mmCIF file of C-alpha atoms in Angstrom:
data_model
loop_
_atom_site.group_PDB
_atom_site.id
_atom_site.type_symbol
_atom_site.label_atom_id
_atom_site.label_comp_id
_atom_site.label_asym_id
_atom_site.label_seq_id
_atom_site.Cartn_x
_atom_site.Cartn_y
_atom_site.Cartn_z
ATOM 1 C CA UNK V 20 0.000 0.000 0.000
ATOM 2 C CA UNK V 21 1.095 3.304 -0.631
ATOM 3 C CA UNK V 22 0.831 5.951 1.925
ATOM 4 C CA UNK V 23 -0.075 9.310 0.768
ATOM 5 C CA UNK V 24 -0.147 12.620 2.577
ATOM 6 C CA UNK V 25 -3.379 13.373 0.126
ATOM 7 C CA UNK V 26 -6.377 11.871 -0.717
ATOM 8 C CA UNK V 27 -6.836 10.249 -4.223
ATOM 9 C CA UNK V 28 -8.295 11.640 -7.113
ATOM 10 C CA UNK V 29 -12.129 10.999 -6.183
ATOM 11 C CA UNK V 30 -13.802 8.985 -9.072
ATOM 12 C CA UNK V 31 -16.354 10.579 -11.233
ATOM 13 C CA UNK V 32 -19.111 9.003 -9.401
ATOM 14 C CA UNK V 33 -22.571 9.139 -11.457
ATOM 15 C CA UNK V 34 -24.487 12.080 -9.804
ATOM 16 C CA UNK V 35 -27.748 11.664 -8.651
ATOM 17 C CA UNK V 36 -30.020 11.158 -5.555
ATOM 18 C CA UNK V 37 -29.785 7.616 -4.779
ATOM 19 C CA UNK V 38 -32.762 5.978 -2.384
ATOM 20 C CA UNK V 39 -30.587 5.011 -0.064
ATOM 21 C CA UNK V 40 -26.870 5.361 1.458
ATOM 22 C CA UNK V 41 -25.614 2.749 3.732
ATOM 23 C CA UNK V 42 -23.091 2.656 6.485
ATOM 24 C CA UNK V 43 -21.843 -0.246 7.903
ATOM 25 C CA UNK V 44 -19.943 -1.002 11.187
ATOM 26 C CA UNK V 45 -17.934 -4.857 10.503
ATOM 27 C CA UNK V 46 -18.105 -6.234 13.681
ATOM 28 C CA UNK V 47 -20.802 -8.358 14.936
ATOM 29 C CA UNK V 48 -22.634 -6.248 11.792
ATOM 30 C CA UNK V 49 -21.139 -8.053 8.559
ATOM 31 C CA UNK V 50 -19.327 -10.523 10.374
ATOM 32 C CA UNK V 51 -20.137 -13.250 13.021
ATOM 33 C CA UNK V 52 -18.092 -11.420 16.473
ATOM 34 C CA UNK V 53 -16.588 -14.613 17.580
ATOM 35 C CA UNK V 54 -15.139 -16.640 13.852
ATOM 36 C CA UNK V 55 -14.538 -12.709 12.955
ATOM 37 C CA UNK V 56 -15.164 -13.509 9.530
ATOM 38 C CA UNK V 57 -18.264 -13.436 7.070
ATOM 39 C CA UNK V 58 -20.500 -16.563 7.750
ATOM 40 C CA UNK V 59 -23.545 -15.847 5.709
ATOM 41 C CA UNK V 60 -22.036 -15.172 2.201
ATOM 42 C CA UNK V 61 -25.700 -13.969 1.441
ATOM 43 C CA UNK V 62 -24.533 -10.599 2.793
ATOM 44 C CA UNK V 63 -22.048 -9.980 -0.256
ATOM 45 C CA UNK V 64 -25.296 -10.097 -2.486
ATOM 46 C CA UNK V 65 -27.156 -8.107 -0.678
ATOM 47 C CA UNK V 66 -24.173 -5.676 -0.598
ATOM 48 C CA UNK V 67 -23.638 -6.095 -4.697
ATOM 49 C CA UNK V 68 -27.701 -5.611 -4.993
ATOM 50 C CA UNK V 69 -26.995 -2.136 -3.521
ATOM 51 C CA UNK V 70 -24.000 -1.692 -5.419
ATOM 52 C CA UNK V 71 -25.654 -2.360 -8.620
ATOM 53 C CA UNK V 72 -28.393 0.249 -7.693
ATOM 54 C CA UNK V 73 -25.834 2.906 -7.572
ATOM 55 C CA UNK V 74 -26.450 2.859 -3.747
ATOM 56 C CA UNK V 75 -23.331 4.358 -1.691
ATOM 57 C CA UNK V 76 -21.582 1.910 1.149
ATOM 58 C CA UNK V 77 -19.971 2.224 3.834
ATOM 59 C CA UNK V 78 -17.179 0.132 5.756
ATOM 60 C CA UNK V 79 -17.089 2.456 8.965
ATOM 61 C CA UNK V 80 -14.923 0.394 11.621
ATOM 62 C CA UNK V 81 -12.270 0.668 13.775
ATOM 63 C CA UNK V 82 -10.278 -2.677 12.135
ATOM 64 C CA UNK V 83 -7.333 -2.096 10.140
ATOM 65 C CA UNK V 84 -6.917 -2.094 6.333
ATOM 66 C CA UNK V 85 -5.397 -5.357 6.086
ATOM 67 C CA UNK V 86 -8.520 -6.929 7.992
ATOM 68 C CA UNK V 87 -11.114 -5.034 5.801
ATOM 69 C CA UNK V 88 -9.123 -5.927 2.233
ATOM 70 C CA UNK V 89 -9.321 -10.050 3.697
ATOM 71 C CA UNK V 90 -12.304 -10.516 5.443
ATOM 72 C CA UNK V 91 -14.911 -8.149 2.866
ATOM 73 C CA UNK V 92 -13.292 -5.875 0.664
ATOM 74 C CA UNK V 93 -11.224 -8.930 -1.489
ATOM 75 C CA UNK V 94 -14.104 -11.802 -1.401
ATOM 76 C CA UNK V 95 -16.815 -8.933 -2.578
ATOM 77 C CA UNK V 96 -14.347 -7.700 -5.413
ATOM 78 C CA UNK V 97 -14.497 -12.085 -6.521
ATOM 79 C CA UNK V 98 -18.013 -11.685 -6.336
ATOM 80 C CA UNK V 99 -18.713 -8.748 -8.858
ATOM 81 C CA UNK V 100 -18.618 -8.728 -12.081
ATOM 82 C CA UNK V 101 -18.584 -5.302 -13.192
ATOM 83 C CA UNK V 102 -15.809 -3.462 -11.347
ATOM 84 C CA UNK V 103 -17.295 -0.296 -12.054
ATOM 85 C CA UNK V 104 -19.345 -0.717 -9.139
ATOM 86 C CA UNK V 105 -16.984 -0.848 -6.717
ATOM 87 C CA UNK V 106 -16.618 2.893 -7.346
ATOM 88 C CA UNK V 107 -19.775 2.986 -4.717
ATOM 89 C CA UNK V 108 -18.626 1.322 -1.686
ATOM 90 C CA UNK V 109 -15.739 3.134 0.705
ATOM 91 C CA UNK V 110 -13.739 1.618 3.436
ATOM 92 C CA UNK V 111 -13.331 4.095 6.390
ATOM 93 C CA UNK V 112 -11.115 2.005 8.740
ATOM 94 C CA UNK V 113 -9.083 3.094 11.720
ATOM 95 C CA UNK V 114 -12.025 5.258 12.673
ATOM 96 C CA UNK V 115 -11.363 7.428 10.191
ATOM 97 C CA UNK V 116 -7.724 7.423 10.030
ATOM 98 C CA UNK V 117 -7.332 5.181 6.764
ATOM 99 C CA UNK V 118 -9.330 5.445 3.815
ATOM 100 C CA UNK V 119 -10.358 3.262 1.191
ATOM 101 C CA UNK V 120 -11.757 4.155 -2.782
ATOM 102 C CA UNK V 121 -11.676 2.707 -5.820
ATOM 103 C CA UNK V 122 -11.510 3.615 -9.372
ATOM 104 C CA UNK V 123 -13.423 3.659 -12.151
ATOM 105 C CA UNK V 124 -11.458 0.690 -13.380
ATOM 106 C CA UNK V 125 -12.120 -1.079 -9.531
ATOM 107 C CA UNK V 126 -8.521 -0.301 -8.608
ATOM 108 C CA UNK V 127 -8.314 0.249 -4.757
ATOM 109 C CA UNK V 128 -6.626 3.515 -3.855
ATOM 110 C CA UNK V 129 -5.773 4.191 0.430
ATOM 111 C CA UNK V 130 -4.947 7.061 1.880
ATOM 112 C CA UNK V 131 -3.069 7.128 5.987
ATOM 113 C CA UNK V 132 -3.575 10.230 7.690
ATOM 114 C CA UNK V 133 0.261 10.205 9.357
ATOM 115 C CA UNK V 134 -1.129 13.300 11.615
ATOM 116 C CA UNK V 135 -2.709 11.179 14.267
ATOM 117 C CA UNK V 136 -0.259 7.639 14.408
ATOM 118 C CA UNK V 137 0.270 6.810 18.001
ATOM 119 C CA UNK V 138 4.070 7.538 18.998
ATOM 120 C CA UNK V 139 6.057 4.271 18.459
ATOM 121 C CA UNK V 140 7.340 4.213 22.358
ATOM 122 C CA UNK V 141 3.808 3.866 23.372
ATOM 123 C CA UNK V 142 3.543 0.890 20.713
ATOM 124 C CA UNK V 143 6.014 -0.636 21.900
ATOM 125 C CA UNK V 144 5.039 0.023 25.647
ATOM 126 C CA UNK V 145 1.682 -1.737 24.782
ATOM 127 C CA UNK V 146 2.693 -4.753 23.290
ATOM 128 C CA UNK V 147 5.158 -5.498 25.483
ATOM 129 C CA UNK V 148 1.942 -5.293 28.177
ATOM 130 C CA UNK V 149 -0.336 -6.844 25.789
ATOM 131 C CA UNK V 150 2.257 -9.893 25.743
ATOM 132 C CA UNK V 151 2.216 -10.556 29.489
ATOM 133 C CA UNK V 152 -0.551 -12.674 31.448
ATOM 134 C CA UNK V 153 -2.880 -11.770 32.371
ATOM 135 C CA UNK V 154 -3.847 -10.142 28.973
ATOM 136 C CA UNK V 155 -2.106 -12.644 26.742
ATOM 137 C CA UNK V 156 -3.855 -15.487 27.794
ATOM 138 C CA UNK V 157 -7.483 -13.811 26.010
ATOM 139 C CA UNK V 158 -6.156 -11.241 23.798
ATOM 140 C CA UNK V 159 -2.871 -9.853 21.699
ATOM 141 C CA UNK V 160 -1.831 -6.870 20.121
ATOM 142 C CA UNK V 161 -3.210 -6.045 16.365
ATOM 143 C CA UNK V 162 0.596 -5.301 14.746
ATOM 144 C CA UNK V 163 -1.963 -4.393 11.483
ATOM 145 C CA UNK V 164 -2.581 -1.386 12.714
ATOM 146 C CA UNK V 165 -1.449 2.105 11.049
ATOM 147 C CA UNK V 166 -2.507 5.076 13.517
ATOM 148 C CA UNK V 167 -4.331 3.351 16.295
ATOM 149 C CA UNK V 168 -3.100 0.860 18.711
ATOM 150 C CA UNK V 169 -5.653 -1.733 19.091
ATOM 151 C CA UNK V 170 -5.148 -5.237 21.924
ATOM 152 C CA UNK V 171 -7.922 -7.444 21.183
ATOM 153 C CA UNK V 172 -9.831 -10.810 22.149
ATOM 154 C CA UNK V 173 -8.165 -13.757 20.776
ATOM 155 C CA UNK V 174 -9.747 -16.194 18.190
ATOM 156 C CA UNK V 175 -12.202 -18.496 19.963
ATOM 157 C CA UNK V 176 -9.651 -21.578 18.752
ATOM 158 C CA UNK V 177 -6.659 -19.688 20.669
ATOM 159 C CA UNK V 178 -8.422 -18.900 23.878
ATOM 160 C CA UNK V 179 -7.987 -22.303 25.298
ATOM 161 C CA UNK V 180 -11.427 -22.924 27.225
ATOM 162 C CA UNK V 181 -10.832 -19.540 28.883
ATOM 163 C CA UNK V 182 -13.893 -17.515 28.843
ATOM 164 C CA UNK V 183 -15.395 -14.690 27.468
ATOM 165 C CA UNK V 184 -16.137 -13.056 30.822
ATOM 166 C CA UNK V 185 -12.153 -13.561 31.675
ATOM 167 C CA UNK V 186 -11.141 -11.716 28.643
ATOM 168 C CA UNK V 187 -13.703 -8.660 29.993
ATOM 169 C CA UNK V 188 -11.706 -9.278 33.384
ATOM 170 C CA UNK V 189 -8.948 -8.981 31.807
ATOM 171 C CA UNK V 190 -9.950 -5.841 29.664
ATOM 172 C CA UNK V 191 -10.807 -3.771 32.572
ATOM 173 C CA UNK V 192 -7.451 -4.295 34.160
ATOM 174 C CA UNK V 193 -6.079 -3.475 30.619
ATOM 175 C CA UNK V 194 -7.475 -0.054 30.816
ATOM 176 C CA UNK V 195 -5.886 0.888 34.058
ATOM 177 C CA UNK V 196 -2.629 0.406 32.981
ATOM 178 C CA UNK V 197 -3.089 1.611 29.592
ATOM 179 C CA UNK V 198 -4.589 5.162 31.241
ATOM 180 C CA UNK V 199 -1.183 4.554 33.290
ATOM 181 C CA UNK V 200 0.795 4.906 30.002
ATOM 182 C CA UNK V 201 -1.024 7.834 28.709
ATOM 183 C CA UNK V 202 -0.393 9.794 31.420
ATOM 184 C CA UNK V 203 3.117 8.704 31.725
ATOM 185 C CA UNK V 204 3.650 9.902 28.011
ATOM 186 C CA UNK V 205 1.531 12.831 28.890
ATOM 187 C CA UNK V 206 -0.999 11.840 26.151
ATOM 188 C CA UNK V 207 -3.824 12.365 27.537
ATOM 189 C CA UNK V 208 -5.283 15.720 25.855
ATOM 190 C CA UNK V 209 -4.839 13.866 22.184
ATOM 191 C CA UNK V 210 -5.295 10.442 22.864
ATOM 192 C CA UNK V 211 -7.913 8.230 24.723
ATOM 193 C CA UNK V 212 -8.817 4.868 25.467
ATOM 194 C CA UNK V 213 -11.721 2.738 23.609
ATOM 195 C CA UNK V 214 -12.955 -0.430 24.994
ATOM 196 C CA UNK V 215 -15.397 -2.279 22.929
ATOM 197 C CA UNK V 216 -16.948 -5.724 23.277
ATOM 198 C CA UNK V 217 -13.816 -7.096 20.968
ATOM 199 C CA UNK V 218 -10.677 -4.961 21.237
ATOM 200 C CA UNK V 219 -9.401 -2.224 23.773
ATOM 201 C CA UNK V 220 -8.098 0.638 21.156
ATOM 202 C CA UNK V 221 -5.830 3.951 21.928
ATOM 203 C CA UNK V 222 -6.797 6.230 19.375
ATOM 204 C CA UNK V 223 -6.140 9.827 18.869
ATOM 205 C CA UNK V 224 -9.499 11.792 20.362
ATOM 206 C CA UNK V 225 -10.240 12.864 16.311
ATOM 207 C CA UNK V 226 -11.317 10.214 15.015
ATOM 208 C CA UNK V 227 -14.027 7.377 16.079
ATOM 209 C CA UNK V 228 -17.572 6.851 13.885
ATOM 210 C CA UNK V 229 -18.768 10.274 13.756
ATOM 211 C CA UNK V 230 -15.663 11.232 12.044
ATOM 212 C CA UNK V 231 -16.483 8.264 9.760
ATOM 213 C CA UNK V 232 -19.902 9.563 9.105
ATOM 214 C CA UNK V 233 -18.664 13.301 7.938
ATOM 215 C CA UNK V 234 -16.000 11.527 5.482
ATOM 216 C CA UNK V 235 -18.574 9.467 4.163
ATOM 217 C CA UNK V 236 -21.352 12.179 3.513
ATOM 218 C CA UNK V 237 -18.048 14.722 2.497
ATOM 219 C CA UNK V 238 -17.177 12.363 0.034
ATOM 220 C CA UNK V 239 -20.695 11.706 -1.495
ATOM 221 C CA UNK V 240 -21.364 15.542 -1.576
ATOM 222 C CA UNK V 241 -17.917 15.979 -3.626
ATOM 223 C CA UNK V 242 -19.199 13.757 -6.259
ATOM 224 C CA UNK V 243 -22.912 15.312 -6.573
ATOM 225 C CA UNK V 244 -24.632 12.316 -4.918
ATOM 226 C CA UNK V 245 -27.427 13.071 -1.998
ATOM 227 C CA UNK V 246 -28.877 10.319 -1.004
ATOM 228 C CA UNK V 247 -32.560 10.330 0.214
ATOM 229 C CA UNK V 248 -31.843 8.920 3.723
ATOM 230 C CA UNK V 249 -29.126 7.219 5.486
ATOM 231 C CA UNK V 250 -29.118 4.137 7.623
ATOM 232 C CA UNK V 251 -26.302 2.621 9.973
ATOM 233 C CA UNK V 252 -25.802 -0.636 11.281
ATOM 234 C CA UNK V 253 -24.719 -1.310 14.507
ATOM 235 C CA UNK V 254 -23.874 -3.517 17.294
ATOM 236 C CA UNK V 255 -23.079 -1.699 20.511
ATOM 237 C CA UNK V 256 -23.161 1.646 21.949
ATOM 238 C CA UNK V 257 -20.087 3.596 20.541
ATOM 239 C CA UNK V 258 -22.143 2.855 16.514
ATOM 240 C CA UNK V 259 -25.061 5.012 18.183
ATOM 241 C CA UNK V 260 -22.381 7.764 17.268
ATOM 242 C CA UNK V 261 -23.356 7.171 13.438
ATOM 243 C CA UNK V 262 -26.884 7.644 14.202
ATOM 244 C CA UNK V 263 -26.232 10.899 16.439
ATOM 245 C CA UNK V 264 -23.986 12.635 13.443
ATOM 246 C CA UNK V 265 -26.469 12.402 10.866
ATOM 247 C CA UNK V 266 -28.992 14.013 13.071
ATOM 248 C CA UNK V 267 -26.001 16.831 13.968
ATOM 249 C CA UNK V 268 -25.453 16.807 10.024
ATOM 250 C CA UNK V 269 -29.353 17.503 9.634
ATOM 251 C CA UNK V 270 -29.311 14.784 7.489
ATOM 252 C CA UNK V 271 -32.445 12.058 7.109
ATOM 253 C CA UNK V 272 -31.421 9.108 8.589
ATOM 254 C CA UNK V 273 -31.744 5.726 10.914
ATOM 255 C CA UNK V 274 -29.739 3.270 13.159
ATOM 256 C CA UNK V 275 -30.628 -0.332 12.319
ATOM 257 C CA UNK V 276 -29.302 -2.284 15.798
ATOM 258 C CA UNK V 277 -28.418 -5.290 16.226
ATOM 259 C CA UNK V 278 -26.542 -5.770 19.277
ATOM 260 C CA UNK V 279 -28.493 -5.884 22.392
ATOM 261 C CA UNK V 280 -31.185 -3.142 23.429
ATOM 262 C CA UNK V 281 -30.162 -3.123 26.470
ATOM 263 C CA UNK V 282 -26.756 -1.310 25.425
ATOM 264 C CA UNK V 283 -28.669 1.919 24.439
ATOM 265 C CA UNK V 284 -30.956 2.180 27.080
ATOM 266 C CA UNK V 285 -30.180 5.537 27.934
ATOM 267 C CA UNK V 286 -30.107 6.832 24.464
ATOM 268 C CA UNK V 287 -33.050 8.487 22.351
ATOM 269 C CA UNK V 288 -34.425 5.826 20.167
ATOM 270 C CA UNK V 289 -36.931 7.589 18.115
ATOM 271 C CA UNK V 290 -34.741 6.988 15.130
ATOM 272 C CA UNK V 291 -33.698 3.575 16.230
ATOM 273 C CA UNK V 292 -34.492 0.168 14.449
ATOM 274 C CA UNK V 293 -33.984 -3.373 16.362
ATOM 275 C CA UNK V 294 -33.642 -5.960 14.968
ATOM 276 C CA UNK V 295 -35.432 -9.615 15.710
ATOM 277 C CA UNK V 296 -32.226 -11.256 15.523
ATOM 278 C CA UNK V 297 -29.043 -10.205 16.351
ATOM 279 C CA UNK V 298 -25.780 -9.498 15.236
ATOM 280 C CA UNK V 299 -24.947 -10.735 11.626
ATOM 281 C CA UNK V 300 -28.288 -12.913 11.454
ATOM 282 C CA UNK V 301 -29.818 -9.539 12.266
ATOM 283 C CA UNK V 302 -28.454 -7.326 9.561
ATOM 284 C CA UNK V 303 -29.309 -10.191 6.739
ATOM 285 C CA UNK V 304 -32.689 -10.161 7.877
ATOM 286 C CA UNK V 305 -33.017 -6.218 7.613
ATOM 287 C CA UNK V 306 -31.286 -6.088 4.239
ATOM 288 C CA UNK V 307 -32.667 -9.424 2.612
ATOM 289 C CA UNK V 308 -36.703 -7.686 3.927
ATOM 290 C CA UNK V 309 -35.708 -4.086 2.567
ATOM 291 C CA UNK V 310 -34.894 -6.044 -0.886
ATOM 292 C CA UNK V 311 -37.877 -7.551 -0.764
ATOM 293 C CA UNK V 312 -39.557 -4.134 -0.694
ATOM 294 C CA UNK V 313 -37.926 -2.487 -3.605
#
């Protein structure tokens, strides 16, 4: 991958007002949380069917590039057969701090925003943590990561009958020494610490899904395209943040959630859409009943 202190050329997207733009958080949304991988390949059709519309999409998630190009971005591109299409969907990984286009011609372009990389010392101070029990034993340090630093749950096969509700043990003793290290580096007024049901990240306070949200509707708005509403898919609480930037934006649009309700219960949920089932199964269901209706 290239690295470029600029953003590529934007494509010559088709203008128009498309029905619908979609924005998509990966995990526990696209993929199942615990194989971390696609296990319904149903949802690449349903994301081609949208593609083919000339309906935007939207990877906005906090895994690296290398995870998004594997687990979707490389087994959708098998699955199309125009590659002028792909000049629809986006990858805003990182939280904002990669970015992902392609082409006219369905060549992937990236862009790494060098501003916000977490200082290499801390890297190092992390892993080196991360690599110690407790936390090894139910989680390790993502070394695919470009500006973030991200220590997350092992695979299911690598956990060694250790539980679930060790590795959120585990996590909460994580963040104590992690907020140790921050203020240690005296990083605390540019970086901060977000745990998630999957991963503990230190990211620079900039970025996060809102910021993925504004690059998303930026980019559409550079290329002529309003869409008629938006809707986000989410799992847990810190994907409400989609949801709560459109409405900042002024912009028409929903959260469809499928994590728990439970997670939001102190948030406004007049524009919020659960989902019978949950996680993956859940956004499948939403998308394969929406095609339904078109």
């Amino acid at each position: 991958m290239n690295e470029q202190n600029e953003r590529p050329n934007r494509p010559k997207i088709e203008k128009g007002q498309p029905q619908t733009a979609w924005l998509f958080d990966i995990d526990g949304v696209l993929t199942d949380p615990l194989e971390k991988k696609v296990t319904h390949p149903a949802l690449f059709d349903e994301l081609i069917k949208r593609l083919e519309r000339q309906e935007p999409v939207a990877l906005n998630t906090g895994r690296s590039l290398e995870f998004v190009n594997r687990v979707i971005l490389k087994p959708l591109e098998k699955k199309i057969a125009d590659a002028h299409i792909l000049q629809n969907i986006f990858g805003i990984v990182e939280k904002g701090g990669v970015w992902i286009s392609y082409d006219l011609d369905g060549k992937q372009e990236t862009y790494v925003d060098r501003n916000i990389r977490a200082p290499e010392d801390l890297k190092d101070e992390i892993r080196a943590l991360a690599a110690k029990p407790p936390f090894s034993e139910t989680m390790f340090y993502d070394e695919t990561k470009q500006t973030m630093v991200s220590v997350e749950l092992l695979p299911k096969d690598q956990m060694h009958g250790r539980s679930f509700e060790e590795f959120q043990e585990a996590q909460r003793a994580l963040v104590v020494e992690l907020q140790r290290l921050l203020s240690h580096h005296h990083l605390e007024s540019s970086f901060r610490i977000d745990p998630s049901r999957i991963a503990t990240d230190v990211q620079n306070k900039n970025v996060g899904k809102a910021l993925g949200v504004r690059q998303f509707v930026e980019a559409l708005r550079t290329r002529g395209v309003r869409p008629t509403q938006y809707l986000a898919f989410g799992d847990s609480e810190s994907d409400y943040e989609m949801y709560e930037e459109l409405k900042r934006l002024g912009l028409p649009g929903q959260l469809v959630y499928v994590g728990e309700q439970e997670a939001l219960r102190e948030k406004d949920l007049s524009g919020v859409v659960f989902t019978r089932r949950k996680v993956d199964q859940g956004t499948l269901e939403f998308l394969q009943n929406a095609t339904k209706s078109v």
